[in-house]
Coordinates of C-alpha atoms in Angstrom, one line a residue:
X1 CA -59.6 -2.3 11.4
X2 CA -63.0 -3.9 11.2
X3 CA -62.3 -6.2 14.2
X4 CA -59.0 -7.5 12.8
X5 CA -56.2 -7.2 15.3
X6 CA -53.5 -4.8 14.2
X7 CA -50.6 -7.2 14.8
X8 CA -52.4 -9.8 12.7
X9 CA -52.9 -7.2 9.9
X10 CA -49.2 -6.4 10.0
X11 CA -48.2 -10.0 9.7
X12 CA -50.5 -10.5 6.8
X13 CA -49.1 -7.4 5.0
X14 CA -45.5 -8.7 5.7
X15 CA -46.4 -12.1 4.3
X16 CA -47.9 -10.6 1.2
X17 CA -44.8 -8.5 0.7
X18 CA -42.5 -11.5 1.2
X19 CA -44.6 -13.5 -1.2
X20 CA -44.3 -10.7 -3.8
X21 CA -40.6 -10.5 -3.4
X22 CA -40.3 -14.3 -3.7
X23 CA -42.3 -14.3 -6.8
X24 CA -40.2 -11.4 -8.3
X25 CA -37.0 -13.3 -7.5
X26 CA -38.5 -16.5 -9.1
X27 CA -39.4 -14.5 -12.2
X28 CA -35.9 -13.1 -12.4
X29 CA -34.4 -16.6 -12.1
X30 CA -36.7 -17.8 -15.0
X31 CA -35.6 -14.8 -17.1
X32 CA -31.9 -15.5 -16.5
X33 CA -32.4 -19.2 -17.3
X34 CA -34.1 -18.3 -20.5
X35 CA -31.4 -15.8 -21.4
X36 CA -28.7 -18.4 -20.8
X37 CA -30.5 -20.9 -22.9
X38 CA -30.7 -18.5 -25.8
X39 CA -27.0 -17.5 -25.5
X40 CA -25.9 -21.1 -25.4
X41 CA -22.5 -22.4 -24.2
X42 CA -19.9 -19.7 -23.8
X43 CA -16.1 -20.1 -23.1
X44 CA -15.3 -20.1 -19.4
X45 CA -13.9 -16.9 -18.0
X46 CA -12.1 -16.0 -14.7
X47 CA -10.5 -13.0 -13.1
X48 CA -6.7 -12.8 -13.1
X49 CA -6.9 -14.5 -9.7
X50 CA -9.0 -17.4 -10.9
X51 CA -12.4 -16.4 -9.7
X52 CA -15.2 -17.6 -12.1
X53 CA -17.0 -14.9 -14.0
X54 CA -20.6 -15.4 -15.1
X55 CA -21.6 -14.1 -18.5
X56 CA -24.2 -11.8 -16.9
X57 CA -25.1 -10.7 -13.4
X58 CA -28.4 -9.7 -11.8
X59 CA -29.6 -8.8 -8.3
X60 CA -28.2 -11.2 -5.8
X61 CA -31.4 -11.4 -3.7
X62 CA -29.4 -10.4 -0.5
X63 CA -31.5 -8.7 2.2
X64 CA -28.5 -7.4 4.1
X65 CA -27.7 -4.4 1.9
X66 CA -27.0 -2.0 4.8
X67 CA -24.9 -4.7 6.6
X68 CA -22.8 -5.7 3.7
X69 CA -22.7 -2.6 1.4
X70 CA -24.0 0.3 3.4
X71 CA -23.4 3.9 2.7
X72 CA -20.2 5.8 2.2
X73 CA -18.5 6.9 5.4
X74 CA -20.4 4.4 7.5
X75 CA -19.7 0.9 8.8
X76 CA -18.7 -1.5 7.1
X77 CA -17.1 1.2 4.8
X78 CA -17.5 -1.0 1.6
X79 CA -18.4 2.2 -0.3
X80 CA -15.5 4.3 1.1
X81 CA -14.4 5.7 4.5
X82 CA -15.7 9.2 4.1
X83 CA -19.3 10.3 3.5
X84 CA -18.6 12.8 0.7
X85 CA -15.5 11.0 -0.7
X86 CA -13.9 13.0 -3.5
X87 CA -16.8 15.5 -3.8
X88 CA -15.6 16.8 -0.5
X89 CA -11.9 16.4 -0.9
X90 CA -9.8 14.8 -3.6
X91 CA -7.3 12.1 -2.9
X92 CA -3.7 13.0 -2.2
X93 CA -1.6 12.9 -5.4
X94 CA 1.7 11.4 -4.3
X95 CA 4.2 10.2 -6.9
X96 CA 6.9 7.8 -5.6
X97 CA 10.1 9.9 -6.3
X98 CA 13.7 10.1 -5.4
X99 CA 17.0 9.4 -7.1
X100 CA 20.7 10.3 -6.9
X101 CA 21.8 12.7 -4.2
X102 CA 19.7 14.9 -1.9
X103 CA 19.9 17.9 -4.2
X104 CA 18.6 15.8 -7.2
X105 CA 15.6 14.6 -5.2
X106 CA 14.9 18.1 -3.8
X107 CA 14.7 19.4 -7.3
X108 CA 12.3 16.7 -8.4
X109 CA 10.1 17.3 -5.3
X110 CA 9.9 21.0 -5.8
X111 CA 9.2 20.5 -9.5
X112 CA 6.3 18.2 -8.9
X113 CA 4.9 20.4 -6.1
X114 CA 5.0 23.3 -8.5
X115 CA 3.0 21.2 -11.0
X116 CA 0.2 20.5 -8.6
X117 CA 1.3 17.4 -6.7
X118 CA -0.3 17.4 -3.2
X119 CA 2.0 15.1 -1.2
X120 CA 5.5 13.6 -1.3
X121 CA 6.6 10.0 -1.4
X122 CA 10.3 9.3 -0.9
X123 CA 12.1 6.6 -2.8
X124 CA 15.3 5.6 -0.9
X125 CA 18.3 3.8 -2.4
X126 CA 19.0 0.2 -1.5
X127 CA 22.0 0.9 0.9
X128 CA 19.7 3.2 2.9
X129 CA 17.0 0.6 3.0
X130 CA 19.5 -2.1 4.1
X131 CA 21.1 0.0 6.9
X132 CA 24.4 0.6 5.0
X133 CA 26.2 3.8 4.6
X134 CA 27.2 4.9 1.1
X135 CA 30.9 4.1 1.7
X136 CA 30.1 0.5 2.8
X137 CA 31.7 -2.0 0.3
X138 CA 28.3 -3.6 -0.3
X139 CA 26.9 -0.2 -1.3
X140 CA 29.3 0.1 -4.3
X141 CA 27.3 0.7 -7.5
X142 CA 24.0 1.1 -5.7
X143 CA 24.3 4.6 -4.3
X144 CA 21.4 6.8 -5.5
X145 CA 20.3 4.3 -8.1
X146 CA 16.8 3.2 -7.1
X147 CA 16.1 6.1 -4.8
X148 CA 17.9 8.9 -2.9
X149 CA 20.9 8.2 -0.8
X150 CA 20.4 9.1 2.9
X151 CA 23.4 8.7 5.2
X152 CA 22.8 11.2 7.9
X153 CA 20.5 14.0 9.0
X154 CA 22.4 16.4 6.8
X155 CA 21.1 14.5 3.7
X156 CA 17.5 14.7 4.7
X157 CA 17.8 18.3 5.6
X158 CA 18.9 18.9 2.0
X159 CA 16.1 16.8 0.5
X160 CA 13.5 19.0 2.2
X161 CA 15.3 22.4 1.7
X162 CA 12.7 25.0 0.8
X163 CA 9.9 22.5 1.3
X164 CA 7.8 23.6 4.4
X165 CA 6.9 20.4 6.3
X166 CA 3.9 22.1 7.9
X167 CA 2.3 22.3 4.5
X168 CA 3.0 18.9 3.0
X169 CA 2.6 15.3 4.0
X170 CA 5.5 12.9 3.2
X171 CA 5.5 9.1 2.8
X172 CA 8.7 7.0 3.2
X173 CA 8.9 3.6 1.7
X174 CA 11.2 2.4 4.4
X175 CA 11.0 -0.7 6.6
X176 CA 14.1 -2.1 8.4
X177 CA 15.5 1.4 9.0
X178 CA 12.1 3.1 9.5
X179 CA 12.9 4.2 13.1
X180 CA 16.0 6.0 11.9
X181 CA 14.3 7.8 9.0
X182 CA 11.3 8.8 11.1
X183 CA 13.7 10.3 13.7
X184 CA 15.5 12.2 11.0
X185 CA 12.2 13.6 9.6
X186 CA 11.2 14.7 13.1
X187 CA 14.5 16.6 13.5
X188 CA 14.2 18.2 10.1
X189 CA 10.8 19.4 11.0
X190 CA 12.0 20.8 14.3
X191 CA 14.8 22.6 12.4
X192 CA 12.1 24.3 10.3
X193 CA 10.1 25.2 13.4
X194 CA 7.5 22.5 12.9
X195 CA 6.5 20.7 16.1
X196 CA 6.4 16.9 16.0
X197 CA 2.7 17.0 16.7
X198 CA 2.1 18.9 13.5
X199 CA 4.1 16.6 11.2
X200 CA 2.0 14.6 8.6
X201 CA 3.1 11.6 6.7
X202 CA 3.8 7.9 6.8
X203 CA 6.6 5.4 7.3
X204 CA 5.9 2.1 5.7
X205 CA 7.5 0.2 8.7
X206 CA 6.0 -3.2 7.5
X207 CA 8.8 -5.6 8.1
X208 CA 6.8 -8.8 7.9
X209 CA 6.2 -8.5 4.2
X210 CA 9.9 -7.8 3.7
X211 CA 10.6 -11.4 4.8
X212 CA 7.9 -12.6 2.4
X213 CA 8.6 -10.5 -0.7
X214 CA 10.8 -7.5 -0.9
X215 CA 13.8 -8.8 1.2
X216 CA 15.1 -5.4 2.5
X217 CA 15.2 -6.8 6.1
X218 CA 18.2 -6.4 8.4
X219 CA 17.5 -7.9 11.8
X220 CA 15.7 -11.2 12.7
X221 CA 11.9 -11.3 12.8
X222 CA 11.6 -10.9 16.6
X223 CA 13.7 -7.8 17.0
X224 CA 12.3 -6.4 13.7
X225 CA 8.8 -6.7 15.1
X226 CA 9.9 -5.0 18.3
X227 CA 11.2 -2.0 16.2
X228 CA 7.8 -1.8 14.4
X229 CA 6.0 -1.6 17.7
X230 CA 8.5 1.0 19.0
X231 CA 7.7 3.3 16.1
X232 CA 3.9 2.8 16.5
X233 CA 4.0 3.4 20.3
X234 CA 6.3 6.4 19.9
X235 CA 4.2 8.0 17.2
X236 CA 1.0 7.5 19.2
X237 CA 2.6 9.5 22.0
X238 CA 4.5 12.2 20.1
X239 CA 3.4 12.3 16.4
X240 CA -0.4 12.0 16.6
X241 CA -0.9 13.1 12.9
X242 CA 1.7 10.8 11.5
X243 CA 1.0 7.3 10.2
X244 CA 3.5 5.0 12.0
X245 CA 2.8 2.1 9.6
X246 CA 1.6 1.4 6.1
X247 CA 0.8 -2.3 6.0
X248 CA 1.7 -3.2 2.5
X249 CA 0.1 -5.8 0.3
X250 CA 1.6 -4.2 -2.7
X251 CA 5.1 -5.8 -2.6
X252 CA 3.6 -9.3 -1.9
X253 CA 1.4 -8.9 -5.0
X254 CA 4.3 -7.7 -7.0
X255 CA 6.1 -10.8 -5.9
X256 CA 3.3 -12.9 -7.4
X257 CA 0.4 -13.6 -5.0
X258 CA -3.1 -13.2 -6.3
X259 CA -5.9 -10.9 -5.1
X260 CA -7.3 -13.3 -2.5
X261 CA -3.8 -13.9 -1.1
X262 CA -3.0 -10.2 -1.0
X263 CA -6.0 -9.5 1.1
X264 CA -5.4 -12.3 3.5
X265 CA -1.6 -11.8 3.8
X266 CA -2.0 -8.1 4.3
X267 CA -4.6 -8.4 7.0
X268 CA -2.7 -11.2 8.7
X269 CA 0.4 -9.0 9.0
X270 CA -1.8 -6.1 10.2
X271 CA -3.4 -8.2 12.9
X272 CA 0.1 -9.3 14.1
X273 CA 1.1 -5.6 14.4
X274 CA -2.1 -4.7 16.3
X275 CA -1.4 -7.5 18.8
X276 CA 2.2 -6.6 19.2
X277 CA 1.3 -3.0 20.2
X278 CA -1.7 -4.0 22.3
X279 CA 0.5 -6.4 24.3
X280 CA 2.4 -3.3 25.5
X281 CA -0.7 -2.1 27.3
X282 CA -2.0 0.4 24.7
X283 CA -5.7 0.4 24.0
X284 CA -6.5 -0.5 20.4
X285 CA -8.3 2.8 19.9
X286 CA -5.2 4.7 21.0
X287 CA -3.1 3.6 18.0
X288 CA -5.3 1.8 15.4
X289 CA -6.8 5.1 13.9
X290 CA -3.3 5.9 12.5
X291 CA -2.8 2.5 10.7
X292 CA -2.7 3.0 6.9
X293 CA -2.4 0.5 4.1
X294 CA -0.7 0.2 0.7
X295 CA -2.4 -2.2 -1.6
X296 CA -1.6 -2.8 -5.3
X297 CA -3.9 -2.2 -8.2
X298 CA -3.2 -4.6 -11.0
X299 CA -4.5 -5.0 -14.5
X300 CA -7.8 -6.7 -13.9
X301 CA -9.9 -3.6 -13.6
X302 CA -13.0 -4.9 -11.9
X303 CA -11.3 -7.4 -9.7
X304 CA -9.0 -4.8 -8.3
X305 CA -11.9 -2.4 -7.5
X306 CA -13.7 -5.2 -5.8
X307 CA -10.6 -6.2 -3.9
X308 CA -10.2 -2.8 -2.4
X309 CA -13.9 -2.8 -1.3
X310 CA -13.6 -6.3 0.1
X311 CA -10.5 -5.6 2.2
X312 CA -12.0 -2.4 3.5
X313 CA -15.1 -4.2 4.7
X314 CA -13.2 -7.1 6.2
X315 CA -10.8 -4.8 8.1
X316 CA -13.7 -2.9 9.6
X317 CA -15.3 -6.2 10.9
X318 CA -11.9 -7.5 12.2
X319 CA -11.2 -4.4 14.2
X320 CA -14.7 -4.1 15.6
X321 CA -15.3 -7.8 16.3
X322 CA -11.9 -9.4 16.9
X323 CA -10.1 -6.5 18.6
X324 CA -13.1 -4.8 20.2
X325 CA -12.2 -1.3 18.8
X326 CA -15.0 1.2 19.6
X327 CA -13.7 4.3 17.8
X328 CA -15.0 4.3 14.2
X329 CA -11.6 5.6 13.0
X330 CA -10.1 2.3 14.1
X331 CA -12.4 0.5 11.7
X332 CA -11.4 2.5 8.6
X333 CA -9.0 1.1 6.1
X334 CA -7.1 4.1 4.9
X335 CA -5.7 3.2 1.5
X336 CA -2.8 4.3 -0.6
X337 CA -2.3 2.5 -4.0
X338 CA 0.3 2.8 -6.6
X339 CA -0.8 0.7 -9.6
X340 CA 1.2 -2.2 -10.8
X341 CA 4.9 -2.0 -11.7
X342 CA 5.0 -5.5 -13.0
X343 CA 2.4 -4.8 -15.7
X344 CA 4.7 -2.2 -17.3
X345 CA 6.6 -3.5 -20.3
X346 CA 9.9 -2.6 -21.9
X347 CA 8.6 -3.5 -25.3
X348 CA 6.4 -0.8 -26.9
X349 CA 6.7 1.1 -23.6
X350 CA 4.3 3.9 -24.7
X351 CA 1.5 1.3 -24.2
X352 CA 2.3 1.7 -20.5
X353 CA 0.5 5.1 -20.6
X354 CA -2.7 3.3 -21.2
X355 CA -2.0 0.7 -18.6
X356 CA -1.2 3.3 -15.9
X357 CA -4.3 5.3 -16.8
X358 CA -6.6 2.3 -16.3
X359 CA -4.9 1.4 -13.0
X360 CA -5.3 5.0 -11.8
X361 CA -8.9 5.0 -12.7
X362 CA -9.5 1.7 -10.9
X363 CA -7.7 3.1 -7.8
X364 CA -10.0 6.2 -7.8
X365 CA -13.2 4.2 -8.4
X366 CA -12.3 2.0 -5.5
X367 CA -12.1 4.9 -3.1
X368 CA -8.4 5.3 -2.2
X369 CA -7.1 8.2 0.0
X370 CA -3.8 8.6 -1.9
X371 CA -2.6 7.6 -5.4
X372 CA 0.7 7.1 -7.1
X373 CA 0.8 6.8 -10.8
X374 CA 3.8 5.1 -12.4
X375 CA 5.9 6.7 -15.1
X376 CA 5.5 5.0 -18.5
X377 CA 9.2 4.4 -18.7
X378 CA 9.7 2.7 -15.3
X379 CA 10.1 -0.7 -16.9
X380 CA 13.3 0.6 -18.4
X381 CA 14.7 3.0 -15.7
X382 CA 13.8 5.6 -13.1
X383 CA 11.2 7.9 -14.6
X384 CA 12.4 11.0 -16.4
X385 CA 11.0 14.4 -15.4
X386 CA 8.7 14.3 -18.4
X387 CA 7.4 10.9 -17.6
X388 CA 6.8 11.9 -14.0
X389 CA 4.8 14.9 -15.2
X390 CA 2.6 12.8 -17.4
X391 CA 2.0 10.5 -14.5
X392 CA 0.9 13.4 -12.4
X393 CA -1.2 14.9 -15.3
X394 CA -3.0 11.5 -15.6
X395 CA -4.3 11.8 -12.0
X396 CA -5.2 15.5 -12.5
X397 CA -7.2 14.7 -15.7
X398 CA -9.1 11.9 -14.0
X399 CA -9.8 14.2 -11.0
X400 CA -10.9 17.2 -12.9
X401 CA -12.1 16.0 -16.4
X402 CA -13.6 12.5 -16.1
X403 CA -16.4 13.3 -13.6
X404 CA -15.6 10.3 -11.4
X405 CA -15.1 12.5 -8.4
X406 CA -18.6 13.9 -8.4
X407 CA -20.3 11.1 -6.5
X408 CA -19.1 8.6 -3.8
X409 CA -18.5 5.0 -5.0
X410 CA -19.8 5.3 -8.6
X411 CA -19.7 1.5 -9.1
X412 CA -21.6 0.7 -5.9
X413 CA -24.6 -1.5 -6.6
X414 CA -23.1 -2.9 -9.8
X415 CA -24.3 -6.5 -9.8
X416 CA -20.8 -7.6 -11.1
X417 CA -18.7 -5.5 -8.7
X418 CA -20.8 -6.4 -5.6
X419 CA -20.7 -10.1 -6.5
X420 CA -16.9 -10.0 -6.9
X421 CA -16.6 -8.1 -3.7
X422 CA -18.5 -10.7 -1.8
X423 CA -16.5 -13.6 -3.4
X424 CA -13.2 -12.0 -2.7
X425 CA -14.1 -11.3 0.9
X426 CA -15.3 -14.8 1.6
X427 CA -12.3 -16.5 0.0
X428 CA -9.8 -14.1 1.7
X429 CA -11.4 -14.4 5.1
X430 CA -11.2 -18.2 4.9
X431 CA -7.5 -18.0 4.0
X432 CA -6.9 -15.4 6.7
X433 CA -8.4 -17.8 9.3
X434 CA -6.0 -20.5 8.2
X435 CA -3.0 -18.2 8.6
X436 CA -4.2 -16.9 12.0
X437 CA -4.6 -20.5 13.3
X438 CA -0.9 -21.2 12.5
X439 CA 0.4 -17.7 13.3
X440 CA 1.8 -15.4 10.7
X441 CA 5.3 -15.3 12.1
X442 CA 5.5 -19.1 12.2
X443 CA 4.1 -19.2 8.6
X444 CA 6.9 -16.8 7.6
X445 CA 9.5 -18.8 9.5
X446 CA 8.6 -22.2 7.9
X447 CA 8.5 -20.7 4.4
X448 CA 4.9 -21.7 3.7
X449 CA 3.6 -18.2 2.9
X450 CA 6.7 -17.5 0.7
X451 CA 6.0 -20.8 -1.1
X452 CA 2.4 -19.8 -1.7
X453 CA 3.5 -16.5 -3.3
X454 CA 6.1 -18.3 -5.4
X455 CA 3.6 -20.9 -6.6
X456 CA 1.1 -18.1 -7.6
X457 CA 3.9 -16.2 -9.4
X458 CA 4.7 -19.4 -11.4
X459 CA 1.1 -19.9 -12.4
X460 CA 0.9 -16.3 -13.6
X461 CA 4.1 -16.5 -15.6
X462 CA 3.1 -19.8 -17.2
X463 CA -0.2 -18.2 -18.3
X464 CA 1.7 -15.4 -20.0
X465 CA 4.2 -17.7 -21.7
X466 CA 1.4 -20.1 -22.8
X467 CA -0.6 -17.2 -24.2
X468 CA -3.5 -17.7 -21.9
X469 CA -3.0 -14.3 -20.5
X470 CA -2.6 -11.7 -23.2
X471 CA 0.0 -8.9 -22.9
X472 CA -0.4 -6.6 -25.8
X473 CA 2.8 -6.0 -27.6
X474 CA 4.6 -8.8 -25.8
X475 CA 2.9 -12.2 -26.5
X476 CA 0.3 -10.9 -29.0
X477 CA 0.0 -8.0 -31.4
X478 CA 3.8 -7.4 -31.3
X479 CA 5.7 -5.5 -33.9
X480 CA 8.9 -7.2 -34.9
X481 CA 10.9 -3.9 -34.7
X482 CA 9.4 -3.0 -31.3
X483 CA 12.5 -4.1 -29.4
X484 CA 14.6 -1.7 -31.4
X485 CA 12.8 1.4 -30.2
X486 CA 15.1 4.1 -28.9
X487 CA 13.9 5.8 -25.7
X488 CA 15.7 8.5 -23.8
X489 CA 16.1 7.3 -20.2
X490 CA 17.1 8.8 -16.9
X491 CA 20.6 7.7 -16.1
X492 CA 22.1 8.2 -12.6
X493 CA 25.6 9.6 -13.2
X494 CA 28.5 7.8 -11.6
X495 CA 29.5 11.1 -10.2
X496 CA 26.5 10.8 -7.8
X497 CA 28.3 8.1 -5.9
X498 CA 31.5 10.0 -5.5
X499 CA 29.6 13.2 -4.5
X500 CA 27.7 11.2 -1.8
X501 CA 31.0 9.8 -0.4
X502 CA 32.4 13.3 -0.2
X503 CA 29.3 14.5 1.6
X504 CA 29.5 11.7 4.1
X505 CA 33.2 12.3 4.8
X506 CA 32.5 16.0 5.4
X507 CA 29.7 15.2 7.9
X508 CA 32.0 12.8 9.8
X509 CA 34.8 15.4 9.9
X510 CA 32.7 18.2 11.4
X511 CA 30.5 16.3 13.9
X512 CA 31.4 15.7 17.6
X513 CA 32.8 12.2 17.5
X514 CA 32.5 11.6 21.2
X515 CA 28.9 12.6 21.2
X516 CA 28.2 10.2 18.4
X517 CA 29.9 7.3 20.3
X518 CA 28.0 8.1 23.4
X519 CA 24.7 8.2 21.5
X520 CA 25.4 4.9 19.8
X521 CA 26.2 3.3 23.2
X522 CA 22.8 4.5 24.3
X523 CA 21.2 2.8 21.3
X524 CA 22.9 -0.5 22.2
X525 CA 21.7 -0.2 25.8
X526 CA 18.1 0.5 24.8
X527 CA 18.2 -2.4 22.3
X528 CA 19.5 -4.7 25.1
X529 CA 16.8 -3.7 27.5
X530 CA 13.0 -3.6 27.2
X531 CA 12.6 0.2 26.7
X532 CA 11.6 1.8 23.4
X533 CA 14.6 2.3 21.1
X534 CA 13.1 5.5 19.6
X535 CA 14.4 8.1 22.1
X536 CA 18.0 6.7 21.8
X537 CA 17.8 6.6 18.0
X538 CA 16.4 10.2 18.0
X539 CA 19.4 11.4 20.0
X540 CA 21.9 9.5 17.8
X541 CA 20.3 11.2 14.8
X542 CA 20.8 14.6 16.4
X543 CA 24.5 14.0 16.7
X544 CA 24.6 13.2 12.9
X545 CA 25.3 9.5 13.5
X546 CA 24.7 7.8 10.2
X547 CA 22.1 5.2 9.1
X548 CA 24.8 2.6 8.9
X549 CA 26.2 3.4 12.3
X550 CA 22.8 3.3 14.1
X551 CA 21.9 0.1 12.3
X552 CA 25.2 -1.5 13.3
X553 CA 24.6 -0.5 16.9
X554 CA 21.2 -2.3 16.8
X555 CA 22.8 -5.2 15.0
X556 CA 25.4 -5.6 17.7
X557 CA 22.5 -6.5 20.0
X558 CA 19.8 -8.0 17.7
X559 CA 22.1 -9.8 15.3
X560 CA 21.2 -10.2 11.6
X561 CA 18.7 -12.2 9.7
X562 CA 19.9 -15.1 7.6
X563 CA 17.2 -16.4 5.3
X564 CA 16.2 -20.0 5.0
X565 CA 15.9 -21.5 1.5
X566 CA 12.4 -21.9 0.2
X567 CA 12.0 -24.8 -2.2

């Protein structure tokens, strides 16, 4: 090196490179300043959640690409949790379905599977979600209306008749009564000859967001959180391929929170569940790999894609740094998304086809593992068979005709998307830290999180009513006769309710009443002690004890939640 020491030479090369990079960045800034001057003043723009949007984006100048963005299938998973993503395997196509009685839902499931659906998602009626049997006075008029009525094991056996559970995964949107439905599903599998260890699927089992948004809770927060942990612990031991929880931001977003709040509230709840199970002595890496998530995909195309990337990255860092998880599977944010039901309109409802297509495309571009596409008529009623088929075909066309599945994270590196991802992550992490300092359960109890959601919902609705947020066909570009359109809707016949009551009476007449009573007594004993409630619930299910009877046995010990008023 002509007498020049090699280390001095390297430093000089490095300095020259850094000087060149600095000059290139300065030149870029000058070019952007010149561009802005030529463009002049433009109206301000924000995302739907209020994040400011610049008129143009360029390279950020960040030197931490691998740390913040990285590669698909590698920490911090910004670009997706699998290396090959959809080029190796497509997402699971899983429409949220279920209505009427078990035979109605069975027909819909088999129809969709025949049409190419690759997973099942069970919608359950409100009585089932609230722990009430179909013959309970409060269930009158609601049996089979927003999902299938499940009273006993016999009903779930009929839902999955001729559907082999060793060849399909099933998701249940169920929370307060998740332990009961999971036990039923396990027994149905055993009846088909499928071992518990081979069952695949998910129970939502996210009770904290029920207190905040959806309100299908039954028991007080403390016992409810215990049941969540019981399900996770039991599944870790006996159902290793089953997801015992789907932490759900979707319903909080539907209730009105913005994208930043959805990230923060979802992860705050998830952290609470991780701690609850870890306090039982389970290592984080024993159960965290089976955590899954359900996050909405709203109408702001790029913000929603960035939101999914930001929450995936933030979760990876939380699990590795806060909880000390060492298994990379514990760092992965496994995402199911189902679009945005609140964006669907009952005026000019065929416009909803376009809305759901854009939402589905955003979900796929963000790297989800399972996708639900809404039926265009869901703002009016449960989807008809034709609407459900079109929703499925929407996913199939995107998968096989659009080309988006050919490479991992097609939008990775977009100046705009990466900037939005960073901004959402920073804001959400700051909000998450605030919630964690107070404690999520306390923030639920004092109503502060619920108020935050309500305030955000009010701001969004005012923006629509004031015309600041355009809804095509509703507050702009509306046809006068649009409200008079005649659409053929799915109607749940009143006979469904009577048929379900007859089925329930028949089950009660043929089961062993003494065995049922003994099993329910065991449920009460388990609830009153410190042991897991799952074995006792499983035995009660085997005796054909009903959802309402098992819930009442738990309620005898736990009591029932009475909400405070949020003002």
